[in-house]
Every structure is written in C-alpha cells, then in structure tokens.
Short mmCIF file of C-alpha atoms in Angstrom, two decimals:
data_model
loop_
_atom_site.label_atom_id
_atom_site.label_comp_id
_atom_site.label_asym_id
_atom_site.label_seq_id
_atom_site.Cartn_x
_atom_site.Cartn_y
_atom_site.Cartn_z
CA MET A 1 -105.49 179.87 -85.22
CA ASN A 2 -105.63 176.07 -83.94
CA GLN A 3 -103.75 174.02 -86.41
CA SER A 4 -103.82 170.10 -85.94
CA ILE A 5 -100.68 167.88 -85.55
CA ASN A 6 -100.49 165.12 -88.10
CA TYR A 7 -97.04 164.25 -87.14
CA ASN A 8 -95.16 163.86 -83.95
CA LEU A 9 -91.33 163.86 -84.16
CA LEU A 10 -89.18 163.12 -81.67
CA ALA A 11 -85.23 164.55 -81.63
CA ILE A 12 -82.46 163.00 -79.30
CA SER A 13 -79.39 165.16 -78.95
CA GLY A 14 -76.04 162.77 -79.03
CA SER A 15 -74.43 165.14 -76.77
CA LEU A 16 -74.59 165.14 -73.11
CA ARG A 17 -72.54 168.55 -72.62
CA ARG A 18 -74.72 171.13 -70.78
CA ASP A 19 -74.02 173.93 -73.56
CA SER A 20 -74.39 171.51 -76.16
CA PHE A 21 -74.79 173.11 -79.78
CA ASN A 22 -76.73 169.97 -80.63
CA THR A 23 -79.07 169.99 -78.05
CA ALA A 24 -80.09 173.47 -78.85
CA LEU A 25 -80.38 172.56 -82.54
CA ALA A 26 -82.70 169.53 -81.34
CA ARG A 27 -84.72 171.84 -79.40
CA ALA A 28 -84.85 174.49 -82.26
CA LEU A 29 -86.43 172.21 -84.55
CA SER A 30 -89.76 172.47 -82.93
CA ASP A 31 -89.27 176.47 -84.13
CA ILE A 32 -89.13 175.55 -87.71
CA ALA A 33 -91.27 172.35 -88.32
CA PRO A 34 -93.58 172.55 -90.97
CA ASP A 35 -97.44 173.29 -90.50
CA GLY A 36 -98.56 170.00 -88.35
CA VAL A 37 -95.23 168.96 -87.39
CA SER A 38 -94.67 168.81 -83.55
CA VAL A 39 -90.97 167.94 -82.66
CA SER A 40 -89.86 167.30 -79.05
CA ALA A 41 -86.16 167.02 -77.87
CA ILE A 42 -84.80 164.46 -75.53
CA THR A 43 -81.13 164.04 -74.31
CA LEU A 44 -79.73 160.59 -73.08
CA HIS A 45 -78.68 161.74 -69.37
CA ASN A 46 -80.68 158.84 -67.71
CA ILE A 47 -79.55 155.71 -69.95
CA PRO A 48 -76.83 153.59 -68.54
CA HIS A 49 -74.14 151.62 -70.02
CA TYR A 50 -75.92 148.80 -72.21
CA ASN A 51 -75.66 145.26 -70.33
CA ALA A 52 -77.70 142.50 -71.87
CA ASP A 53 -77.90 141.35 -68.32
CA GLU A 54 -80.50 144.32 -67.50
CA ASP A 55 -82.31 144.01 -70.60
CA GLY A 56 -85.17 141.46 -69.76
CA ASP A 57 -88.70 141.88 -69.15
CA SER A 58 -87.63 144.89 -66.48
CA PRO A 59 -85.03 146.97 -68.33
CA PRO A 60 -83.82 150.34 -66.30
CA LYS A 61 -86.02 153.28 -66.07
CA GLY A 62 -84.45 155.48 -68.31
CA VAL A 63 -84.17 152.54 -71.39
CA LYS A 64 -87.89 152.02 -70.68
CA GLU A 65 -88.66 155.58 -71.05
CA LEU A 66 -86.52 155.85 -74.29
CA ARG A 67 -88.24 152.83 -75.63
CA LYS A 68 -91.50 154.30 -74.92
CA ALA A 69 -90.68 157.58 -76.43
CA ILE A 70 -89.50 155.89 -79.66
CA SER A 71 -92.23 153.92 -80.13
CA ALA A 72 -94.94 156.74 -79.46
CA CYS A 73 -93.30 159.38 -82.22
CA ASP A 74 -94.11 158.84 -85.74
CA GLY A 75 -90.19 159.71 -86.83
CA LEU A 76 -86.86 159.96 -84.89
CA ILE A 77 -84.61 162.57 -85.95
CA LEU A 78 -80.84 161.79 -84.25
CA VAL A 79 -78.84 164.91 -83.79
CA SER A 80 -75.05 164.23 -83.25
CA PRO A 81 -71.78 165.71 -83.01
CA GLU A 82 -68.49 163.90 -84.16
CA TYR A 83 -66.15 163.05 -81.73
CA ASN A 84 -62.73 161.66 -83.01
CA TYR A 85 -64.14 160.89 -86.62
CA GLY A 86 -67.23 158.91 -85.17
CA MET A 87 -70.55 159.10 -83.39
CA PRO A 88 -70.59 159.94 -79.63
CA GLY A 89 -70.61 156.68 -77.44
CA VAL A 90 -73.88 157.61 -75.49
CA LEU A 91 -75.69 157.72 -78.63
CA LYS A 92 -74.36 154.46 -80.03
CA ASN A 93 -75.20 153.11 -76.48
CA ALA A 94 -78.83 154.66 -76.58
CA LEU A 95 -79.31 152.87 -80.09
CA ASP A 96 -77.92 149.50 -78.72
CA TRP A 97 -80.65 149.76 -75.84
CA ALA A 98 -83.49 150.81 -78.29
CA SER A 99 -82.82 148.03 -81.02
CA ARG A 100 -83.55 145.08 -78.42
CA PRO A 101 -85.50 142.71 -78.71
CA ALA A 102 -83.35 142.26 -81.98
CA PHE A 103 -85.50 142.56 -85.24
CA ALA A 104 -88.69 143.71 -83.37
CA SER A 105 -87.78 146.82 -81.48
CA VAL A 106 -88.96 149.86 -81.71
CA LEU A 107 -86.38 151.08 -84.54
CA LYS A 108 -87.83 148.64 -86.86
CA ASN A 109 -89.25 150.43 -89.87
CA LYS A 110 -89.67 153.71 -87.71
CA PRO A 111 -88.41 156.52 -90.32
CA VAL A 112 -85.28 158.15 -88.85
CA LEU A 113 -83.63 161.52 -89.90
CA ILE A 114 -80.26 161.89 -89.20
CA VAL A 115 -78.60 165.39 -88.28
CA THR A 116 -74.58 165.93 -87.60
CA ALA A 117 -73.62 169.00 -86.53
CA THR A 118 -70.26 170.50 -85.60
CA PRO A 119 -68.23 173.64 -85.43
CA SER A 120 -65.98 172.10 -88.17
CA PRO A 121 -66.00 172.31 -91.88
CA THR A 122 -67.08 168.94 -92.18
CA GLY A 123 -70.01 168.97 -90.15
CA GLY A 124 -69.69 165.62 -88.55
CA ALA A 125 -70.09 163.51 -91.87
CA ARG A 126 -68.28 160.71 -90.63
CA ALA A 127 -70.31 160.42 -87.37
CA LEU A 128 -73.05 160.28 -89.70
CA ALA A 129 -71.77 157.28 -91.98
CA GLN A 130 -71.30 155.24 -88.79
CA LEU A 131 -74.90 156.29 -87.69
CA ARG A 132 -76.33 155.16 -90.95
CA ASP A 133 -74.63 151.99 -90.51
CA THR A 134 -75.86 151.05 -86.92
CA LEU A 135 -79.36 152.03 -88.19
CA ALA A 136 -79.14 149.38 -90.87
CA GLY A 137 -78.78 146.98 -88.38
CA THR A 138 -81.69 147.75 -86.43
CA LEU A 139 -83.98 147.93 -89.76
CA SER A 140 -84.88 151.38 -89.59
CA ARG A 141 -85.99 153.38 -92.13
CA VAL A 142 -83.12 156.26 -92.49
CA VAL A 143 -84.14 159.34 -94.91
CA ALA A 144 -82.09 158.88 -98.02
CA LYS A 145 -82.83 162.16 -99.43
CA ARG A 146 -79.66 164.67 -98.81
CA GLN A 147 -77.29 163.98 -96.11
CA VAL A 148 -78.00 166.37 -93.24
CA THR A 149 -74.47 167.72 -91.79
CA ILE A 150 -74.35 171.43 -90.35
CA ALA A 151 -70.47 172.61 -90.65
CA GLY A 152 -69.92 175.78 -88.14
CA VAL A 153 -72.85 174.99 -85.98
CA ASP A 154 -71.56 177.53 -83.60
CA GLN A 155 -71.81 180.29 -85.72
CA LYS A 156 -75.78 179.50 -86.79
CA LEU A 157 -76.98 179.46 -83.26
CA GLU A 158 -77.50 182.27 -80.99
CA GLY A 159 -79.57 181.80 -77.73
CA GLY A 160 -80.58 178.58 -78.44
CA ARG A 161 -82.45 179.48 -81.49
CA LEU A 162 -81.29 179.27 -84.97
CA ASN A 163 -80.07 182.52 -86.70
CA HIS A 164 -78.57 181.13 -90.16
CA PRO A 165 -81.61 181.17 -93.03
CA ASP A 166 -80.09 179.01 -95.22
CA THR A 167 -79.48 176.41 -92.78
CA ILE A 168 -83.17 177.22 -91.34
CA GLN A 169 -84.35 176.34 -95.02
CA PHE A 170 -82.01 173.13 -95.20
CA LEU A 171 -83.38 171.55 -92.06
CA ARG A 172 -87.06 172.46 -92.87
CA ASP A 173 -86.58 170.57 -96.42
CA ALA A 174 -84.84 167.60 -94.30
CA LEU A 175 -88.06 167.75 -91.99
CA THR A 176 -90.25 167.71 -94.95
CA ASN A 177 -88.36 164.62 -96.35
CA LEU A 178 -88.83 162.88 -92.71
CA VAL A 179 -92.67 163.24 -93.32
CA ARG A 180 -92.31 161.78 -96.45
CA GLU A 181 -91.12 158.72 -95.28
CA ILE A 182 -93.57 158.88 -92.92
CA ARG A 183 -96.28 158.84 -95.09
CA MET A 184 -94.98 156.25 -97.05
CA VAL A 185 -94.67 153.71 -94.31
CA ARG A 186 -98.09 154.77 -93.19
CA SER A 187 -99.15 153.43 -96.90
CA VAL A 188 -97.47 150.04 -96.98
CA PRO A 189 -99.41 147.16 -95.63
CA ALA A 190 -97.90 145.35 -92.32
#
C-alpha cells in the first residue's frame, strides 16, 4: 500500500556521541510516526562554533545545510540529552546559527517539538526548560502540550529501536501534537 506523505519532520540529535541514546531515539521516530508523517534524523557533527564574522552571505557549508534542512521541513524535533543540568553546547550552538538573521530566520514560526531523554529519572527536564527559553528568542512555535521527557532512556532502546510500549505511545502522541501545530501554522495567513 502506497500512502502519501503530508508532513516532513526533521529530528535533530543534540548529542555527538557515537552510541548516543538521543541519536538512536531521533532515528527511531521514523518507525513510530503516524500515517502520512515522515521523519528524517540528522546530527550536528558538521556545525562549527558560532562566529558572527563567518555568518554573512557565505556561511560554512554545514550551516548552509542545517538551515536548508530546517527550512524544508514542516516541523522540527529537537532530541536532546541533559549535561550538567542543561542543554548540550552543540545544540545551543546549532540553534544560534539557525536563528540568523535575527527575527527572520528559518526558525521563525517553525513548529518545534522538544524531546529530552536521559538515563536519569528526570529525563532531561532542565535541558527542556533551557531549550524552551532559547526557542522563545527564535520566534519558533514550540508545541505546548505535555513536556516530552524520557527518563531511563537506556532501558527503552534496544538495537537502536524503541522497545517500551508506553514510551512509543507517548512519542506517537507528541508527534501528533506537532502535526496539529503544523496545521495551525498552515491555516494562519502570512
């Protein structure tokens, strides 16, 4: 059966670790996405440190690719670990690049779902709060329904796939909420 894809989502992993739980989770979202939803996952290995001197008409190649990918997607999913009670620097750095030019970037009005996942019992709630604050400055449309924190993520993945039915349903519901936000954006005149 050939079903059409109505929504293209981009999942960005906030971890550079080779065996990252968050990268595995970002990739696993494509397996659980609702009908009509496609999820592609990327990492941030090719993004240099933000430098306004390099951010002009010809930004670094990795930055061009990041901005193009965000611009082309209908909705963005940030999948992040929590380091020392906060978001990883690599993810903040990527958001700094993507947020330019200020108030007119590819993040403006972009529907965004934040997912944090850690082996700890808090599931990255503090990183989620920091991401929410940062995205407020980019004029993104962060999905407000239920914060998506995945505690004990190391026990919910096996071979790069989600193996926990409640977490699968929780994430599927979150993706549905992101699609609702995309529909709202599409229905509002520019």
